[in-house]
Amino acid sequence: DTEVTQTPKHLVMGMTNKKSLKCEQHMGHRAMYWYKQKAKKPPELMFVYSYEKLSINESVPSRFSPECPNSSLLNLHLHALQPEDSALYLCASSHTASGVGEQFFGPGTRLTVL
Amino acid sequence: DAKTTQPPSMDCAEGRAANLPCNHSTISGNEYVYWYRQIHSQGPQYIIHGLKNNETNEMASLIITEDRKSSTLILPHATLRDTAVYYCIVRVTGRRALTFGSGTRLQVQP
């Protein structure tokens, strides 16, 4: 199984809502990532988890709260988002957070904030 | 990570080789060159990576110049399904997180 799955595929939420994005991999990878991609722009790194611990936070606002409950799962909790947070949210994983090798990306969750 | 420069767009005829250039003149000795592509509305897909030597896999070939300041990704027989944005990324060994540049939008024409 060389797949990263993300749910939901699409999400529409209001600015006062609380929602969560979910990412799952069963490749035994110990590093997982969240990226954000605005329309017609490249992906931008948000967070890196290494061995279930947060290792990189790219100065992301606190309305985005990541969580890594176990080595296969990565969540992104959303609260009080703004319309400008509308984007494609991509999850990725790799064997470790360092060294050489590829990252495997999921298909993304397309988020619209009204 | 070193900065990369890629042309914003390129066209290629179906069945012909697509040669995508990338400049990375500030690359340092421990930085690898990675290529990913992103087909519309999908997650990025790894293609290939290299340090000094040319590399080939089932998807593509990577040619790195001797001074390592530039590289070329070659898709030997482009198909319509190769239409995508191609990202050239230079990354240090110790950090696997990716910093994407603006990439090259490759349009394969029938």
PDB file of C-alpha atoms in Angstrom:
ATOM      1  CA  ASP A   1       0.000   0.000   0.000  1.00  0.00           C
ATOM      2  CA  THR A   2       1.792   3.148  -1.225  1.00  0.00           C
ATOM      3  CA  GLU A   3      -1.077   5.505  -0.751  1.00  0.00           C
ATOM      4  CA  VAL A   4      -1.762   8.537   1.378  1.00  0.00           C
ATOM      5  CA  THR A   5      -5.471   9.069   1.879  1.00  0.00           C
ATOM      6  CA  GLN A   6      -7.158  12.307   2.857  1.00  0.00           C
ATOM      7  CA  THR A   7     -10.695  12.978   3.987  1.00  0.00           C
ATOM      8  CA  PRO A   8     -12.854  14.767   3.187  1.00  0.00           C
ATOM      9  CA  LYS A   9     -12.150  15.547  -0.468  1.00  0.00           C
ATOM     10  CA  HIS A  10     -14.064  18.801  -0.235  1.00  0.00           C
ATOM     11  CA  LEU A  11     -15.077  20.892   2.777  1.00  0.00           C
ATOM     12  CA  VAL A  12     -17.111  24.063   3.020  1.00  0.00           C
ATOM     13  CA  MET A  13     -17.171  25.803   6.381  1.00  0.00           C
ATOM     14  CA  GLY A  14     -18.198  29.080   7.913  1.00  0.00           C
ATOM     15  CA  MET A  15     -15.833  31.305   9.834  1.00  0.00           C
ATOM     16  CA  THR A  16     -17.266  30.220  13.182  1.00  0.00           C
ATOM     17  CA  ASN A  17     -17.166  26.485  12.488  1.00  0.00           C
ATOM     18  CA  LYS A  18     -14.746  23.909  13.848  1.00  0.00           C
ATOM     19  CA  LYS A  19     -13.742  21.151  11.464  1.00  0.00           C
ATOM     20  CA  SER A  20     -10.928  18.643  11.034  1.00  0.00           C
ATOM     21  CA  LEU A  21      -8.997  17.283   8.080  1.00  0.00           C
ATOM     22  CA  LYS A  22      -7.724  13.735   8.263  1.00  0.00           C
ATOM     23  CA  CYS A  23      -4.727  12.071   6.639  1.00  0.00           C
ATOM     24  CA  GLU A  24      -3.730   8.415   6.822  1.00  0.00           C
ATOM     25  CA  GLN A  25      -0.851   6.286   5.554  1.00  0.00           C
ATOM     26  CA  HIS A  26       0.032   2.635   6.122  1.00  0.00           C
ATOM     27  CA  MET A  27       3.541   2.615   4.662  1.00  0.00           C
ATOM     28  CA  GLY A  28       5.266   2.668   8.043  1.00  0.00           C
ATOM     29  CA  HIS A  29       6.469   6.209   7.445  1.00  0.00           C
ATOM     30  CA  ARG A  30       7.541   8.144  10.528  1.00  0.00           C
ATOM     31  CA  ALA A  31       7.357  11.648   9.048  1.00  0.00           C
ATOM     32  CA  MET A  32       4.150  13.371   7.993  1.00  0.00           C
ATOM     33  CA  TYR A  33       3.551  16.829   6.572  1.00  0.00           C
ATOM     34  CA  TRP A  34       0.839  19.382   5.940  1.00  0.00           C
ATOM     35  CA  TYR A  35       1.129  21.723   2.965  1.00  0.00           C
ATOM     36  CA  LYS A  36      -1.226  24.484   1.862  1.00  0.00           C
ATOM     37  CA  GLN A  37      -1.732  25.357  -1.799  1.00  0.00           C
ATOM     38  CA  LYS A  38      -3.571  28.462  -2.921  1.00  0.00           C
ATOM     39  CA  ALA A  39      -4.990  28.583  -6.436  1.00  0.00           C
ATOM     40  CA  LYS A  40      -2.314  28.796  -9.160  1.00  0.00           C
ATOM     41  CA  LYS A  41       0.474  28.823  -6.551  1.00  0.00           C
ATOM     42  CA  PRO A  42       2.943  26.136  -5.465  1.00  0.00           C
ATOM     43  CA  PRO A  43       2.407  24.180  -2.238  1.00  0.00           C
ATOM     44  CA  GLU A  44       3.739  25.770   0.943  1.00  0.00           C
ATOM     45  CA  LEU A  45       4.902  23.794   3.951  1.00  0.00           C
ATOM     46  CA  MET A  46       2.855  24.252   7.131  1.00  0.00           C
ATOM     47  CA  PHE A  47       3.881  21.542   9.597  1.00  0.00           C
ATOM     48  CA  VAL A  48       6.206  18.557   9.893  1.00  0.00           C
ATOM     49  CA  TYR A  49       5.742  15.687  12.322  1.00  0.00           C
ATOM     50  CA  SER A  50       8.614  13.338  12.999  1.00  0.00           C
ATOM     51  CA  TYR A  51       7.983  10.226  15.102  1.00  0.00           C
ATOM     52  CA  GLU A  52       4.643  11.698  16.162  1.00  0.00           C
ATOM     53  CA  LYS A  53       6.215  14.890  17.472  1.00  0.00           C
ATOM     54  CA  LEU A  54       5.852  18.300  15.887  1.00  0.00           C
ATOM     55  CA  SER A  55       9.265  19.225  14.528  1.00  0.00           C
ATOM     56  CA  ILE A  56       8.525  22.152  12.212  1.00  0.00           C
ATOM     57  CA  ASN A  57       5.831  24.819  12.380  1.00  0.00           C
ATOM     58  CA  GLU A  58       6.265  27.329   9.564  1.00  0.00           C
ATOM     59  CA  SER A  59       4.765  30.202  11.595  1.00  0.00           C
ATOM     60  CA  VAL A  60       1.248  28.990  10.913  1.00  0.00           C
ATOM     61  CA  PRO A  61      -1.581  30.888  12.677  1.00  0.00           C
ATOM     62  CA  SER A  62      -3.021  29.169  15.739  1.00  0.00           C
ATOM     63  CA  ARG A  63      -6.394  28.739  14.051  1.00  0.00           C
ATOM     64  CA  PHE A  64      -4.694  25.727  12.409  1.00  0.00           C
ATOM     65  CA  SER A  65      -3.919  23.045  14.988  1.00  0.00           C
ATOM     66  CA  PRO A  66      -2.151  19.853  13.889  1.00  0.00           C
ATOM     67  CA  GLU A  67      -2.340  16.570  15.736  1.00  0.00           C
ATOM     68  CA  CYS A  68      -0.590  13.244  15.221  1.00  0.00           C
ATOM     69  CA  PRO A  69      -2.437  10.633  17.324  1.00  0.00           C
ATOM     70  CA  ASN A  70      -0.293   7.752  16.050  1.00  0.00           C
ATOM     71  CA  SER A  71       2.279   6.999  13.383  1.00  0.00           C
ATOM     72  CA  SER A  72      -0.366   6.405  10.700  1.00  0.00           C
ATOM     73  CA  LEU A  73      -2.665   9.337  11.299  1.00  0.00           C
ATOM     74  CA  LEU A  74      -2.348  13.088  10.953  1.00  0.00           C
ATOM     75  CA  ASN A  75      -5.127  15.542  11.642  1.00  0.00           C
ATOM     76  CA  LEU A  76      -5.478  19.252  11.025  1.00  0.00           C
ATOM     77  CA  HIS A  77      -8.021  20.943  13.281  1.00  0.00           C
ATOM     78  CA  LEU A  78      -9.547  24.134  11.924  1.00  0.00           C
ATOM     79  CA  HIS A  79     -11.202  26.846  13.965  1.00  0.00           C
ATOM     80  CA  ALA A  80     -12.241  30.432  13.233  1.00  0.00           C
ATOM     81  CA  LEU A  81     -10.804  30.373   9.741  1.00  0.00           C
ATOM     82  CA  GLN A  82     -10.865  33.300   7.358  1.00  0.00           C
ATOM     83  CA  PRO A  83     -11.970  33.291   3.697  1.00  0.00           C
ATOM     84  CA  GLU A  84      -8.315  33.704   2.677  1.00  0.00           C
ATOM     85  CA  ASP A  85      -7.638  30.274   4.204  1.00  0.00           C
ATOM     86  CA  SER A  86      -9.556  28.707   1.338  1.00  0.00           C
ATOM     87  CA  ALA A  87      -7.049  26.432  -0.400  1.00  0.00           C
ATOM     88  CA  LEU A  88      -6.068  22.862  -1.212  1.00  0.00           C
ATOM     89  CA  TYR A  89      -4.598  21.212   1.887  1.00  0.00           C
ATOM     90  CA  LEU A  90      -2.116  18.485   1.065  1.00  0.00           C
ATOM     91  CA  CYS A  91      -0.819  15.792   3.365  1.00  0.00           C
ATOM     92  CA  ALA A  92       2.414  13.924   2.651  1.00  0.00           C
ATOM     93  CA  SER A  93       4.563  11.274   4.294  1.00  0.00           C
ATOM     94  CA  SER A  94       8.106   9.950   4.038  1.00  0.00           C
ATOM     95  CA  HIS A  95      10.202   7.290   5.748  1.00  0.00           C
ATOM     96  CA  THR A  96      11.832   9.877   7.978  1.00  0.00           C
ATOM     97  CA  ALA A  97      12.010  13.680   8.120  1.00  0.00           C
ATOM     98  CA  SER A  98      15.644  13.710   7.046  1.00  0.00           C
ATOM     99  CA  GLY A  99      17.803  11.811   4.621  1.00  0.00           C
ATOM    100  CA  VAL A 100      17.261  11.166   0.955  1.00  0.00           C
ATOM    101  CA  GLY A 101      14.099  10.002  -0.702  1.00  0.00           C
ATOM    102  CA  GLU A 102      10.657  10.908  -1.882  1.00  0.00           C
ATOM    103  CA  GLN A 103       7.576  12.226  -0.201  1.00  0.00           C
ATOM    104  CA  PHE A 104       4.258  10.609  -0.967  1.00  0.00           C
ATOM    105  CA  PHE A 105       1.399  13.059  -1.304  1.00  0.00           C
ATOM    106  CA  GLY A 106      -2.295  12.543  -0.809  1.00  0.00           C
ATOM    107  CA  PRO A 107      -4.899  13.966  -3.217  1.00  0.00           C
ATOM    108  CA  GLY A 108      -5.678  16.876  -0.923  1.00  0.00           C
ATOM    109  CA  THR A 109      -8.736  18.387   0.725  1.00  0.00           C
ATOM    110  CA  ARG A 110     -10.195  21.393  -1.059  1.00  0.00           C
ATOM    111  CA  LEU A 111     -11.344  23.796   1.643  1.00  0.00           C
ATOM    112  CA  THR A 112     -13.701  26.710   1.093  1.00  0.00           C
ATOM    113  CA  VAL A 113     -14.259  29.166   3.941  1.00  0.00           C
ATOM    114  CA  LEU A 114     -17.381  31.308   3.614  1.00  0.00           C
TER     115      LEU A 114
ATOM    116  CA  ASP B   1      17.588  25.269   0.261  1.00  0.00           C
ATOM    117  CA  ALA B   2      19.065  26.763  -2.888  1.00  0.00           C
ATOM    118  CA  LYS B   3      16.786  28.771  -5.139  1.00  0.00           C
ATOM    119  CA  THR B   4      15.736  27.306  -8.489  1.00  0.00           C
ATOM    120  CA  THR B   5      14.707  29.030 -11.716  1.00  0.00           C
ATOM    121  CA  GLN B   6      12.437  27.359 -14.263  1.00  0.00           C
ATOM    122  CA  PRO B   7      10.658  28.638 -17.384  1.00  0.00           C
ATOM    123  CA  PRO B   8       6.996  29.299 -16.554  1.00  0.00           C
ATOM    124  CA  SER B   9       5.628  27.246 -19.422  1.00  0.00           C
ATOM    125  CA  MET B  10       6.623  24.892 -22.235  1.00  0.00           C
ATOM    126  CA  ASP B  11       4.865  23.002 -25.006  1.00  0.00           C
ATOM    127  CA  CYS B  12       5.766  19.587 -26.330  1.00  0.00           C
ATOM    128  CA  ALA B  13       4.299  17.445 -29.106  1.00  0.00           C
ATOM    129  CA  GLU B  14       2.914  14.085 -28.079  1.00  0.00           C
ATOM    130  CA  GLY B  15       5.439  11.292 -28.657  1.00  0.00           C
ATOM    131  CA  ARG B  16       8.395  13.652 -28.622  1.00  0.00           C
ATOM    132  CA  ALA B  17      10.886  14.109 -25.801  1.00  0.00           C
ATOM    133  CA  ALA B  18      10.141  16.857 -23.309  1.00  0.00           C
ATOM    134  CA  ASN B  19      13.261  18.567 -21.935  1.00  0.00           C
ATOM    135  CA  LEU B  20      12.564  20.688 -18.870  1.00  0.00           C
ATOM    136  CA  PRO B  21      15.449  22.902 -17.702  1.00  0.00           C
ATOM    137  CA  CYS B  22      16.209  24.109 -14.180  1.00  0.00           C
ATOM    138  CA  ASN B  23      18.868  26.529 -12.972  1.00  0.00           C
ATOM    139  CA  HIS B  24      20.205  26.177  -9.426  1.00  0.00           C
ATOM    140  CA  SER B  25      23.435  28.173  -9.536  1.00  0.00           C
ATOM    141  CA  THR B  26      23.736  28.492  -5.735  1.00  0.00           C
ATOM    142  CA  ILE B  27      23.476  24.761  -5.048  1.00  0.00           C
ATOM    143  CA  SER B  28      25.862  23.457  -2.397  1.00  0.00           C
ATOM    144  CA  GLY B  29      27.644  20.152  -2.197  1.00  0.00           C
ATOM    145  CA  ASN B  30      25.158  18.387   0.057  1.00  0.00           C
ATOM    146  CA  GLU B  31      22.028  19.438  -1.808  1.00  0.00           C
ATOM    147  CA  TYR B  32      20.094  17.058  -4.014  1.00  0.00           C
ATOM    148  CA  VAL B  33      18.021  17.973  -7.048  1.00  0.00           C
ATOM    149  CA  TYR B  34      14.464  16.624  -6.922  1.00  0.00           C
ATOM    150  CA  TRP B  35      11.721  16.728  -9.511  1.00  0.00           C
ATOM    151  CA  TYR B  36       8.033  16.460  -8.727  1.00  0.00           C
ATOM    152  CA  ARG B  37       5.026  17.054 -10.910  1.00  0.00           C
ATOM    153  CA  GLN B  38       1.453  18.021 -10.148  1.00  0.00           C
ATOM    154  CA  ILE B  39      -1.318  17.094 -12.494  1.00  0.00           C
ATOM    155  CA  HIS B  40      -4.290  19.420 -12.236  1.00  0.00           C
ATOM    156  CA  SER B  41      -6.079  19.217  -8.861  1.00  0.00           C
ATOM    157  CA  GLN B  42      -4.015  16.243  -7.678  1.00  0.00           C
ATOM    158  CA  GLY B  43      -1.242  15.941  -5.103  1.00  0.00           C
ATOM    159  CA  PRO B  44       2.361  16.319  -6.274  1.00  0.00           C
ATOM    160  CA  GLN B  45       4.021  13.158  -7.543  1.00  0.00           C
ATOM    161  CA  TYR B  46       7.700  12.319  -7.124  1.00  0.00           C
ATOM    162  CA  ILE B  47       9.575  11.778 -10.386  1.00  0.00           C
ATOM    163  CA  ILE B  48      13.305  11.469  -9.749  1.00  0.00           C
ATOM    164  CA  HIS B  49      16.217  12.874  -7.772  1.00  0.00           C
ATOM    165  CA  GLY B  50      20.002  13.062  -8.078  1.00  0.00           C
ATOM    166  CA  LEU B  51      23.150  14.489  -6.542  1.00  0.00           C
ATOM    167  CA  LYS B  52      25.915  14.501  -9.155  1.00  0.00           C
ATOM    168  CA  ASN B  53      25.405  11.686 -11.607  1.00  0.00           C
ATOM    169  CA  ASN B  54      22.741  11.401 -14.231  1.00  0.00           C
ATOM    170  CA  GLU B  55      19.805   9.281 -13.145  1.00  0.00           C
ATOM    171  CA  THR B  56      17.139   7.336 -14.999  1.00  0.00           C
ATOM    172  CA  ASN B  57      14.023   5.531 -13.874  1.00  0.00           C
ATOM    173  CA  GLU B  58      10.859   4.291 -15.518  1.00  0.00           C
ATOM    174  CA  MET B  59       9.399   7.782 -15.664  1.00  0.00           C
ATOM    175  CA  ALA B  60      12.244  10.073 -16.689  1.00  0.00           C
ATOM    176  CA  SER B  61      15.932  10.886 -16.907  1.00  0.00           C
ATOM    177  CA  LEU B  62      17.732  13.557 -14.931  1.00  0.00           C
ATOM    178  CA  ILE B  63      20.805  15.184 -16.430  1.00  0.00           C
ATOM    179  CA  ILE B  64      22.892  17.288 -14.021  1.00  0.00           C
ATOM    180  CA  THR B  65      25.697  19.447 -15.388  1.00  0.00           C
ATOM    181  CA  GLU B  66      29.210  18.810 -14.158  1.00  0.00           C
ATOM    182  CA  ASP B  67      29.263  22.049 -12.137  1.00  0.00           C
ATOM    183  CA  ARG B  68      25.806  21.119 -10.745  1.00  0.00           C
ATOM    184  CA  LYS B  69      24.469  24.603 -11.454  1.00  0.00           C
ATOM    185  CA  SER B  70      21.717  23.365 -13.728  1.00  0.00           C
ATOM    186  CA  SER B  71      19.801  20.236 -14.604  1.00  0.00           C
ATOM    187  CA  THR B  72      17.347  18.936 -17.194  1.00  0.00           C
ATOM    188  CA  LEU B  73      14.465  16.561 -16.702  1.00  0.00           C
ATOM    189  CA  ILE B  74      13.782  14.478 -19.783  1.00  0.00           C
ATOM    190  CA  LEU B  75      10.479  12.728 -20.444  1.00  0.00           C
ATOM    191  CA  PRO B  76      11.508  10.522 -23.394  1.00  0.00           C
ATOM    192  CA  HIS B  77       8.121  10.081 -25.073  1.00  0.00           C
ATOM    193  CA  ALA B  78       5.643  12.615 -23.753  1.00  0.00           C
ATOM    194  CA  THR B  79       1.959  11.694 -23.655  1.00  0.00           C
ATOM    195  CA  LEU B  80      -1.107  13.821 -23.009  1.00  0.00           C
ATOM    196  CA  ARG B  81      -1.110  12.470 -19.441  1.00  0.00           C
ATOM    197  CA  ASP B  82       2.242  14.173 -18.849  1.00  0.00           C
ATOM    198  CA  THR B  83       0.549  17.580 -19.015  1.00  0.00           C
ATOM    199  CA  ALA B  84       1.273  19.003 -15.543  1.00  0.00           C
ATOM    200  CA  VAL B  85       3.261  21.532 -13.542  1.00  0.00           C
ATOM    201  CA  TYR B  86       6.827  20.280 -13.041  1.00  0.00           C
ATOM    202  CA  TYR B  87       8.735  21.426  -9.979  1.00  0.00           C
ATOM    203  CA  CYS B  88      12.511  21.380  -9.650  1.00  0.00           C
ATOM    204  CA  ILE B  89      13.503  21.445  -5.970  1.00  0.00           C
ATOM    205  CA  VAL B  90      16.938  21.610  -4.400  1.00  0.00           C
ATOM    206  CA  ARG B  91      17.068  20.170  -0.918  1.00  0.00           C
ATOM    207  CA  VAL B  92      19.681  19.497   1.732  1.00  0.00           C
ATOM    208  CA  THR B  93      20.075  15.914   2.875  1.00  0.00           C
ATOM    209  CA  GLY B  94      19.029  16.666   6.431  1.00  0.00           C
ATOM    210  CA  ARG B  95      15.644  18.119   5.618  1.00  0.00           C
ATOM    211  CA  ARG B  96      13.062  16.206   3.661  1.00  0.00           C
ATOM    212  CA  ALA B  97      10.394  18.910   3.751  1.00  0.00           C
ATOM    213  CA  LEU B  98      10.035  20.510   0.334  1.00  0.00           C
ATOM    214  CA  THR B  99      10.223  24.159  -0.697  1.00  0.00           C
ATOM    215  CA  PHE B 100       8.410  24.442  -4.016  1.00  0.00           C
ATOM    216  CA  GLY B 101       9.236  27.128  -6.566  1.00  0.00           C
ATOM    217  CA  SER B 102       6.815  28.292  -9.219  1.00  0.00           C
ATOM    218  CA  GLY B 103       7.532  25.357 -11.567  1.00  0.00           C
ATOM    219  CA  THR B 104       7.089  24.857 -15.310  1.00  0.00           C
ATOM    220  CA  ARG B 105       3.664  24.240 -16.774  1.00  0.00           C
ATOM    221  CA  LEU B 106       4.180  21.597 -19.489  1.00  0.00           C
ATOM    222  CA  GLN B 107       1.437  21.290 -22.076  1.00  0.00           C
ATOM    223  CA  VAL B 108       1.677  18.195 -24.267  1.00  0.00           C
ATOM    224  CA  GLN B 109      -0.060  18.839 -27.568  1.00  0.00           C
ATOM    225  CA  PRO B 110      -1.716  16.081 -29.642  1.00  0.00           C
TER     226      PRO B 110
END
